[in-house]
N, CA and C of each residue as an Amber inpcrd file, in Angstrom:
protein
   462
 -35.0650000  93.3660000 -18.9340000 -36.1590000  94.2870000 -18.6420000
 -37.1430000  94.3790000 -19.7970000 -38.3900000  94.6190000 -19.4760000
 -39.4360000  94.6250000 -20.4850000 -39.2180000  95.6780000 -21.5560000
 -38.6550000  96.8370000 -21.2080000 -38.4690000  97.8810000 -22.2150000
 -37.5220000  97.4120000 -23.3270000 -36.5290000  96.5980000 -23.0090000
 -35.6240000  96.0660000 -24.0220000 -36.2570000  94.8960000 -24.7430000
 -36.9610000  94.0600000 -23.9960000 -37.5780000  92.8610000 -24.5650000
 -38.5420000  93.2190000 -25.6850000 -39.4040000  94.2190000 -25.4580000
 -40.3930000  94.5870000 -26.4650000 -39.7550000  95.1710000 -27.7260000
 -38.7570000  96.0160000 -27.5430000 -38.0580000  96.5950000 -28.7020000
 -37.3730000  95.4900000 -29.4810000 -36.7110000  94.5820000 -28.7960000
 -36.0300000  93.4690000 -29.4540000 -37.0140000  92.6360000 -30.2620000
 -38.0770000  92.1960000 -29.6120000 -39.0580000  91.3320000 -30.2880000
 -39.7170000  92.0260000 -31.4750000 -40.1210000  93.2820000 -31.2920000
 -40.8240000  93.9990000 -32.3700000 -39.9120000  94.2920000 -33.5430000
 -38.6660000  94.6700000 -33.2700000 -37.7870000  95.1000000 -34.3420000
 -36.8940000  93.9980000 -34.9300000 -36.6190000  92.9710000 -34.1270000
 -35.6280000  91.9850000 -34.5720000 -36.0380000  90.5240000 -34.3860000
 -37.0240000  90.2480000 -33.5830000 -37.3680000  88.8720000 -33.2640000
 -36.6620000  88.4230000 -32.0040000 -36.7660000  87.1500000 -31.6770000
 -36.2430000  86.6520000 -30.3870000 -34.8350000  86.0630000 -30.4930000
 -34.2850000  85.9430000 -31.7070000 -32.9690000  85.3480000 -31.8710000
 -31.8780000  86.3970000 -31.5930000 -30.9010000  86.0260000 -30.7620000
 -29.8200000  86.9410000 -30.4350000 -28.4650000  86.2270000 -30.5400000
 -27.4220000  87.0230000 -30.6650000 -26.0570000  86.5310000 -30.5570000
 -25.4370000  87.2330000 -29.3770000 -24.9160000  86.4570000 -28.4370000
 -24.2530000  87.0370000 -27.2800000 -22.7830000  86.7190000 -27.3450000
 -21.9610000  87.6610000 -26.8700000 -20.5150000  87.4600000 -26.8840000
 -19.8670000  88.3880000 -25.8750000 -18.5860000  88.2140000 -25.7240000
 -17.8060000  89.0890000 -24.8620000 -16.4640000  89.3270000 -25.5200000
 -16.0550000  90.5780000 -25.5710000 -14.7240000  90.9340000 -26.1130000
 -14.3210000  92.2470000 -25.4410000 -13.0580000  92.4590000 -25.3470000
 -12.5860000  93.6840000 -24.6850000 -12.8300000  93.5970000 -23.1880000
 -13.6580000  94.4680000 -22.6730000 -13.9620000  94.4440000 -21.2480000
 -14.8160000  93.2070000 -20.9030000 -14.8390000  92.8020000 -19.6280000
 -15.5680000  91.5690000 -19.2670000 -17.0630000  91.7790000 -19.1020000
 -17.6970000  92.2100000 -20.1580000 -19.1650000  92.3490000 -20.1410000
 -19.7290000  91.4510000 -21.2330000 -21.0310000  91.2280000 -21.1570000
 -21.7240000  90.4280000 -22.1450000 -22.4210000  91.3980000 -23.1120000
 -22.1430000  91.2410000 -24.4000000 -22.8190000  92.0330000 -25.4200000
 -23.8560000  91.1520000 -26.0850000 -25.0800000  91.6460000 -26.1770000
 -26.1790000  90.8960000 -26.7900000 -26.6890000  91.6660000 -27.9840000
 -26.5420000  91.0620000 -29.1670000 -26.9420000  91.6730000 -30.4330000
 -28.1480000  90.9420000 -30.9830000 -29.0800000  91.6470000 -31.6140000
 -30.0750000  90.9290000 -32.4150000 -29.3100000  90.0850000 -33.4370000
 -29.7000000  88.8510000 -33.6200000 -28.9320000  87.9430000 -34.4950000
 -28.7610000  88.5280000 -35.8960000 -29.7920000  89.1220000 -36.4480000
 -29.6900000  89.6870000 -37.7900000 -28.6480000  90.8050000 -37.8600000
 -28.5200000  91.5990000 -36.8010000 -27.5010000  92.6650000 -36.7510000
 -26.1030000  92.0630000 -36.6510000 -25.9650000  91.0330000 -35.8130000
 -24.6530000  90.4120000 -35.6800000 -24.2010000  89.7610000 -36.9890000
 -25.1150000  89.0790000 -37.6660000 -24.7740000  88.4690000 -38.9510000
 -24.2750000  89.5160000 -39.9330000 -24.9260000  90.6630000 -39.9540000
 -24.4940000  91.7570000 -40.8280000 -23.0850000  92.2410000 -40.4470000
 -22.8460000  92.4040000 -39.1320000 -21.5120000  92.8360000 -38.6790000
 -20.4480000  91.8160000 -39.0670000 -20.7370000  90.5430000 -38.8170000
 -19.7490000  89.5080000 -39.1000000 -19.4850000  89.4100000 -40.6020000
 -20.5110000  89.5290000 -41.4060000 -20.3290000  89.4850000 -42.8680000
 -19.4140000  90.6270000 -43.3180000 -19.6030000  91.8080000 -42.7520000
 -18.7480000  92.9550000 -43.0910000 -17.2870000  92.6370000 -42.7660000
 -17.0570000  92.0000000 -41.6220000 -15.6890000  91.7000000 -41.1970000
 -15.0660000  90.5380000 -41.9250000 -15.8490000  89.5700000 -42.3750000
 -15.3150000  88.3780000 -43.0130000 -15.1470000  88.5220000 -44.5250000
 -15.7670000  89.5280000 -45.1120000 -15.7180000  89.6860000 -46.5660000
 -14.9710000  90.9610000 -46.9400000 -14.6170000  91.0410000 -48.1880000
 -14.0060000  92.2630000 -48.7060000 -12.6430000  92.5550000 -48.1250000
 -12.3670000  93.8260000 -47.9000000 -11.0250000  94.2940000 -47.5350000
 -10.5630000  93.8070000 -46.1650000 -11.4590000  93.3370000 -45.3080000
 -11.0560000  92.9250000 -43.9720000 -10.8670000  91.4140000 -43.8040000
 -11.1660000  90.6530000 -44.8410000 -11.1750000  89.1950000 -44.7330000
  -9.8620000  88.6090000 -44.2410000  -8.7510000  89.1750000 -44.6500000
  -7.4430000  88.6290000 -44.2650000  -6.7320000  89.4630000 -43.2000000
  -7.4140000  90.4500000 -42.6480000  -6.7960000  91.3210000 -41.6580000
  -6.5740000  90.5440000 -40.3500000  -5.3180000  90.4500000 -39.8760000
  -5.0490000  89.6410000 -38.6800000  -5.7350000  90.1870000 -37.4090000
  -5.9050000  91.4920000 -37.3090000  -6.5850000  92.0780000 -36.1440000
  -8.0560000  91.6840000 -36.1730000  -8.6740000  91.7660000 -37.3360000
 -10.0750000  91.3680000 -37.4770000 -10.2250000  89.8870000 -37.1880000
  -9.3160000  89.0790000 -37.7120000  -9.3960000  87.6330000 -37.4620000
  -9.2260000  87.3030000 -35.9850000  -8.3460000  88.0060000 -35.3010000
  -8.1780000  87.7870000 -33.8570000  -9.4580000  88.1890000 -33.1060000
 -10.0500000  89.3080000 -33.4940000 -11.3050000  89.7560000 -32.9130000
 -12.3820000  88.6830000 -33.1010000 -12.5160000  88.1660000 -34.3100000
 -13.5410000  87.1730000 -34.5910000 -13.2960000  85.8660000 -33.8400000
 -12.0330000  85.5150000 -33.6240000 -11.7150000  84.3310000 -32.8240000
 -12.2210000  84.5130000 -31.3880000 -11.9330000  85.6700000 -30.8070000
 -12.3940000  85.9520000 -29.4380000 -13.9090000  85.9850000 -29.3840000
 -14.5250000  86.6310000 -30.3300000 -15.9830000  86.7270000 -30.3700000
 -16.5840000  85.3290000 -30.4730000 -15.9970000  84.4750000 -31.2910000
 -16.4930000  83.1110000 -31.4220000 -16.2870000  82.2760000 -30.1700000
 -15.1230000  82.4590000 -29.5310000 -14.8450000  81.6910000 -28.3180000
 -15.8540000  81.9920000 -27.2210000 -16.2070000  83.2620000 -27.0690000
 -17.1580000  83.6600000 -26.0180000 -18.5110000  84.0210000 -26.5990000
 -18.8560000  83.4270000 -27.7420000 -20.1170000  83.7370000 -28.3960000
 -21.0600000  82.5700000 -28.4430000 -22.3390000  82.8770000 -28.5630000
 -23.3700000  81.8330000 -28.6660000 -24.6520000  82.4500000 -29.1950000
 -25.3550000  81.6970000 -30.0240000 -26.6850000  82.1120000 -30.4640000
 -27.6970000  81.5890000 -29.4560000 -28.6610000  82.4290000 -29.1130000
 -29.7070000  82.0410000 -28.1610000 -31.0210000  82.6570000 -28.6010000
 -32.0850000  82.2260000 -27.9290000 -33.3990000  82.7910000 -28.1750000
 -33.9240000  83.3390000 -26.8470000 -34.4570000  84.5340000 -26.8980000
 -35.0540000  85.1360000 -25.7180000 -36.3730000  84.3980000 -25.4730000
 -36.5530000  83.8930000 -24.2500000 -37.7900000  83.1390000 -23.9880000
 -38.9770000  84.0900000 -23.7780000 -40.1460000  83.5340000 -23.5870000
 -41.3760000  84.3300000 -23.4530000 -41.3570000  85.3040000 -22.2920000
 -40.5090000  85.0580000 -21.3100000 -40.4050000  85.9690000 -20.1700000
 -39.2270000  86.9290000 -20.2920000 -38.5880000  86.9230000 -21.4660000
 -37.4930000  87.8590000 -21.7020000 -36.1530000  87.4050000 -21.1450000
 -36.0130000  86.1310000 -20.8420000 -34.7800000  85.6190000 -20.2580000
 -33.8790000  85.0120000 -21.3330000 -32.5910000  85.0330000 -21.0540000
 -31.5840000  84.4220000 -21.9140000 -30.8150000  83.3690000 -21.1230000
 -30.5400000  82.2570000 -21.7540000 -29.6480000  81.2840000 -21.1600000
 -28.2310000  81.7210000 -21.5090000 -27.3810000  81.8530000 -20.4990000
 -25.9870000  82.2300000 -20.7260000 -25.1330000  81.0120000 -20.4290000
 -24.4690000  80.4540000 -21.4440000 -23.6510000  79.2400000 -21.2090000
 -22.5840000  79.4820000 -20.1420000 -22.2160000  78.4100000 -19.4610000
 -21.2910000  78.4940000 -18.3220000 -19.9580000  79.1560000 -18.6790000
 -19.3760000  78.8260000 -19.8420000 -18.0570000  79.4130000 -20.1650000
 -18.1500000  80.9300000 -20.3550000 -19.2960000  81.4110000 -20.8240000
 -19.4810000  82.8500000 -20.9730000 -19.7620000  83.4830000 -19.6140000
 -20.5700000  82.8220000 -18.7860000 -20.8300000  83.3060000 -17.4200000
 -19.5120000  83.4580000 -16.6450000 -18.6410000  82.4640000 -16.7740000
 -17.3750000  82.4970000 -16.0410000 -16.5050000  83.6480000 -16.5420000
 -16.3860000  83.7910000 -17.8490000 -15.5450000  84.8390000 -18.4310000
 -16.0310000  86.2300000 -18.0410000 -17.3290000  86.4440000 -18.0100000
 -17.8960000  87.7670000 -17.7180000 -18.1950000  87.9680000 -16.2350000
 -17.8720000  86.9400000 -15.4220000 -18.1190000  86.9890000 -13.9700000
 -19.5930000  87.3220000 -13.6980000 -20.4670000  86.6740000 -14.4290000
 -21.8990000  86.9400000 -14.3820000 -22.5400000  86.2020000 -13.2170000
 -22.2830000  86.7220000 -12.0310000 -22.9340000  86.2160000 -10.8380000
 -23.2840000  87.4310000  -9.9710000 -24.2530000  87.3140000  -9.1340000
 -24.6670000  88.4560000  -8.3330000 -25.5150000  89.4210000  -9.1190000
 -25.5360000  90.6840000  -8.6960000 -26.3540000  91.6960000  -9.3510000
 -25.7400000  92.1050000 -10.6850000 -26.5990000  92.4090000 -11.6420000
 -26.1390000  92.8270000 -12.9640000 -26.7030000  94.2080000 -13.3140000
 -26.0160000  94.8700000 -14.2290000 -26.4490000  96.1410000 -14.7800000
 -26.6460000  95.9170000 -16.2690000 -27.7940000  96.3290000 -16.7960000
 -28.0800000  96.2010000 -18.2310000 -28.0720000  97.5920000 -18.8340000
 -27.2290000  97.7600000 -19.8330000 -27.1150000  99.0350000 -20.5370000
 -27.6270000  98.8280000 -21.9350000 -28.6500000  99.5760000 -22.3210000
 -29.2170000  99.4720000 -23.6680000 -28.6410000 100.5390000 -24.5680000
 -28.3170000 100.1620000 -25.7660000 -27.7960000 101.0930000 -26.7540000
 -28.8080000 101.2480000 -27.8830000 -28.8810000 102.4270000 -28.4290000
 -29.8430000 102.7140000 -29.4990000 -29.6010000 101.8380000 -30.7330000
 -28.4260000 101.2590000 -30.8460000 -28.1060000 100.4020000 -31.9980000
 -28.7150000  99.0190000 -31.8630000 -29.3970000  98.7550000 -30.7670000
 -30.0250000  97.4530000 -30.5590000 -29.1420000  96.5070000 -29.7690000
 -27.9830000  96.9500000 -29.3140000 -27.0790000  96.1160000 -28.5500000
 -27.3380000  96.3340000 -27.0620000 -27.3740000  95.2200000 -26.3130000
 -27.4430000  95.3030000 -24.8580000 -26.0740000  94.9410000 -24.3160000
 -25.6590000  95.6490000 -23.3130000 -24.3990000  95.3250000 -22.6340000
 -24.7850000  94.9590000 -21.2000000 -24.3770000  93.7750000 -20.7670000
 -24.7540000  93.2890000 -19.4400000 -23.4660000  93.0920000 -18.6430000
 -23.4200000  93.7170000 -17.4840000 -22.2520000  93.6850000 -16.6090000
 -22.6120000  93.1140000 -15.2510000 -21.6800000  92.4060000 -14.6570000
 -21.7240000  92.1330000 -13.2370000 -21.5280000  93.5070000 -12.5890000
 -22.4170000  93.9020000 -11.6760000 -22.3790000  95.2590000 -11.1310000
 -21.0440000  95.5630000 -10.4400000 -20.5260000  94.6140000  -9.7220000
 -19.2490000  94.8250000  -9.0310000 -18.1020000  95.0010000 -10.0310000
 -18.1060000  94.2110000 -11.0820000 -17.0740000  94.3390000 -12.1340000
 -17.1720000  95.6860000 -12.8140000 -18.3830000  96.1280000 -13.1190000
 -18.5670000  97.4480000 -13.7540000 -18.0550000  98.5590000 -12.8530000
 -18.3630000  98.4930000 -11.5660000 -17.8670000  99.5090000 -10.6290000
 -16.3490000  99.5280000 -10.5960000 -15.7140000  98.3590000 -10.5790000
 -14.2630000  98.2600000 -10.5930000 -13.6930000  98.8380000 -11.8780000
 -14.3110000  98.5090000 -13.0120000 -13.8680000  98.9800000 -14.3240000
 -13.9470000 100.5010000 -14.3970000 -15.0670000 101.0760000 -13.9490000
 -15.2320000 102.5230000 -13.9990000 -14.2660000 103.2390000 -13.0500000
 -13.9500000 102.6310000 -11.9020000 -12.9880000 103.2250000 -10.9870000
 -11.5770000 103.1870000 -11.5650000 -11.2640000 102.1030000 -12.2650000
  -9.9390000 101.9160000 -12.8710000  -9.7570000 102.7430000 -14.1330000
 -10.8390000 102.8540000 -14.9120000 -10.7840000 103.5680000 -16.1920000
 -11.9420000 104.5350000 -16.3080000 -11.9090000 105.6290000 -15.5420000
 -13.0300000 106.5770000 -15.5870000 -13.1420000 107.2770000 -16.9380000
 -14.3380000 107.6770000 -17.2660000 -14.5710000 108.4220000 -18.4900000
 -13.9700000 109.8270000 -18.3030000 -13.0640000 110.1950000 -19.1880000
 -12.3850000 111.4820000 -19.0720000 -13.0740000 112.5400000 -19.9250000
 -12.7810000 113.7950000 -19.6150000 -13.3120000 114.9040000 -20.4300000
 -12.7720000 114.8100000 -21.8560000 -11.5260000 114.3780000 -22.0260000
 -10.9630000 114.2000000 -23.3750000 -11.7730000 113.1730000 -24.1610000
 -12.1460000 112.0850000 -23.5010000 -12.9300000 111.0640000 -24.1730000
 -14.3050000 111.5920000 -24.5740000 -14.9330000 112.3710000 -23.6970000
 -16.2300000 112.9540000 -24.0140000 -16.1120000 113.8940000 -25.2000000
 -15.0590000 114.7200000 -25.2170000 -14.8560000 115.6190000 -26.3780000
 -14.6210000 114.8310000 -27.6590000 -13.8590000 113.7540000 -27.5670000
 -13.5800000 112.9050000 -28.7250000 -14.8590000 112.3130000 -29.2980000
 -15.7100000 111.7650000 -28.4160000 -16.9770000 111.1900000 -28.8630000
 -17.8960000 112.2840000 -29.4200000 -17.9150000 113.4240000 -28.7630000
 -18.7260000 114.5450000 -29.2490000 -18.3030000 114.9540000 -30.6560000
 -16.9940000 114.9360000 -30.8980000 -16.4790000 115.2780000 -32.2300000
 -16.9650000 114.2640000 -33.2850000 -16.8950000 112.9900000 -32.9340000
 -17.3770000 111.9450000 -33.8510000 -18.8610000 112.1760000 -34.1720000
 -19.6500000 112.4550000 -33.1340000 -21.0840000 112.6490000 -33.3540000
 -21.3680000 113.8960000 -34.1630000 -20.6340000 114.9920000 -33.8990000
 -20.7990000 116.2280000 -34.6740000 -20.4830000 115.9820000 -36.1490000
 -19.3620000 115.2710000 -36.4140000 -18.9920000 115.0130000 -37.8090000
 -19.9910000 114.1100000 -38.4920000 -20.5110000 113.1380000 -37.7790000
 -21.5260000 112.2510000 -38.3820000 -22.8040000 113.0280000 -38.6690000
 -23.2010000 113.8790000 -37.7450000 -24.4310000 114.6610000 -37.8980000
 -24.2830000 115.6900000 -39.0250000 -23.1120000 116.3250000 -39.0980000
 -22.8840000 117.3680000 -40.0950000 -22.4620000 116.8210000 -41.4530000
 -22.1010000 115.5360000 -41.4860000 -21.6100000 114.9570000 -42.7400000
 -20.2870000 115.5640000 -43.1600000 -19.4630000 115.9660000 -42.1810000
 -18.2280000 116.6830000 -42.5130000 -17.0380000 115.7440000 -42.6250000
 -17.1710000 114.7150000 -43.4110000 -16.0250000 113.8540000 -43.6480000
 -16.0670000 112.5910000 -42.8260000 -14.9450000 111.9180000 -42.8080000
 -14.8780000 110.6410000 -42.0900000 -14.6530000 110.8900000 -40.6170000
 -15.1920000 110.0180000 -39.8200000 -15.0380000 110.1200000 -38.3750000
 -13.6050000 109.8140000 -37.9920000 -13.1160000 110.4180000 -36.9110000
 -11.7620000 110.1050000 -36.4470000 -11.6910000 108.6920000 -35.9370000
 -10.5030000 108.0890000 -36.0090000 -10.2750000 106.7600000 -35.4580000
  -9.7680000 106.9260000 -34.0390000  -9.9530000 105.8810000 -33.2350000
  -9.3790000 105.9140000 -31.9000000  -7.8900000 106.1400000 -32.0240000
  -7.3770000 107.0780000 -31.2510000  -5.9680000 107.4180000 -31.3490000
  -5.7500000 108.7090000 -32.1240000  -6.7620000 109.1770000 -32.8390000
  -6.6820000 110.4310000 -33.5610000  -7.2630000 111.5400000 -32.6960000
  -6.5760000 112.6050000 -32.5740000  -7.1110000 113.7680000 -31.8570000
  -7.1740000 113.5430000 -30.3660000  -7.6670000 114.5610000 -29.6730000
  -7.7420000 114.4560000 -28.2140000  -8.7490000 113.4170000 -27.7990000
  -8.4060000 112.6670000 -26.7850000  -9.3030000 111.6620000 -26.2630000
  -9.2130000 110.3380000 -26.9540000  -8.5280000 110.2520000 -28.0640000
  -8.4510000 108.9990000 -28.7870000  -7.2570000 108.1580000 -28.4640000
  -6.4530000 108.5830000 -27.5110000  -5.3640000 107.7220000 -27.1260000
  -3.9900000 108.2920000 -27.3790000  -3.8740000 109.5930000 -27.3500000
  -2.5450000 110.1660000 -27.3620000  -2.0930000 110.7590000 -28.6800000
  -2.9360000 110.7950000 -29.6870000  -2.5580000 111.3800000 -30.9660000
  -2.5590000 112.8950000 -30.8600000  -2.1650000 113.5920000 -31.8920000
  -2.1510000 115.0400000 -31.8620000  -3.5650000 115.5970000 -31.7810000
  -3.7060000 116.7090000 -31.1010000  -5.0390000 117.3400000 -30.9770000
  -5.4070000 117.9660000 -32.2900000  -6.7250000 118.0260000 -32.5380000
  -7.1790000 118.6620000 -33.7610000  -7.8240000 119.9880000 -33.4700000
């Protein structure tokens, strides 16, 4: 969509990194943002972390650098299309961080029916945002507190 295309081009240029991990959606990052993320994960304290290395392997397997063409289109390689079931109607979700999430509409509907957003999850995310806004310490990790996966409530 043009609203995403203009923001991408003005703020980041036409180079993107697309990948899929976790749920079967396509994540599209401005290339400069993805390079920064990957550098963070490959250097310093996380360089030898097996979970991070597994994540990067998956990201690389279903990842590709592309350029948004003049009409705002992306070429999605066949192996990524197959993995994300990218056929039929799609839903594009834009995030303020510059990441686009692209879903096959049917797959997204199935995912949301199977794993609906719970009130606990909304409270958990609200807590993270409140702490970030207030500067009141480190944000909780998934699994900490209510909504994070069964840890003790705070």
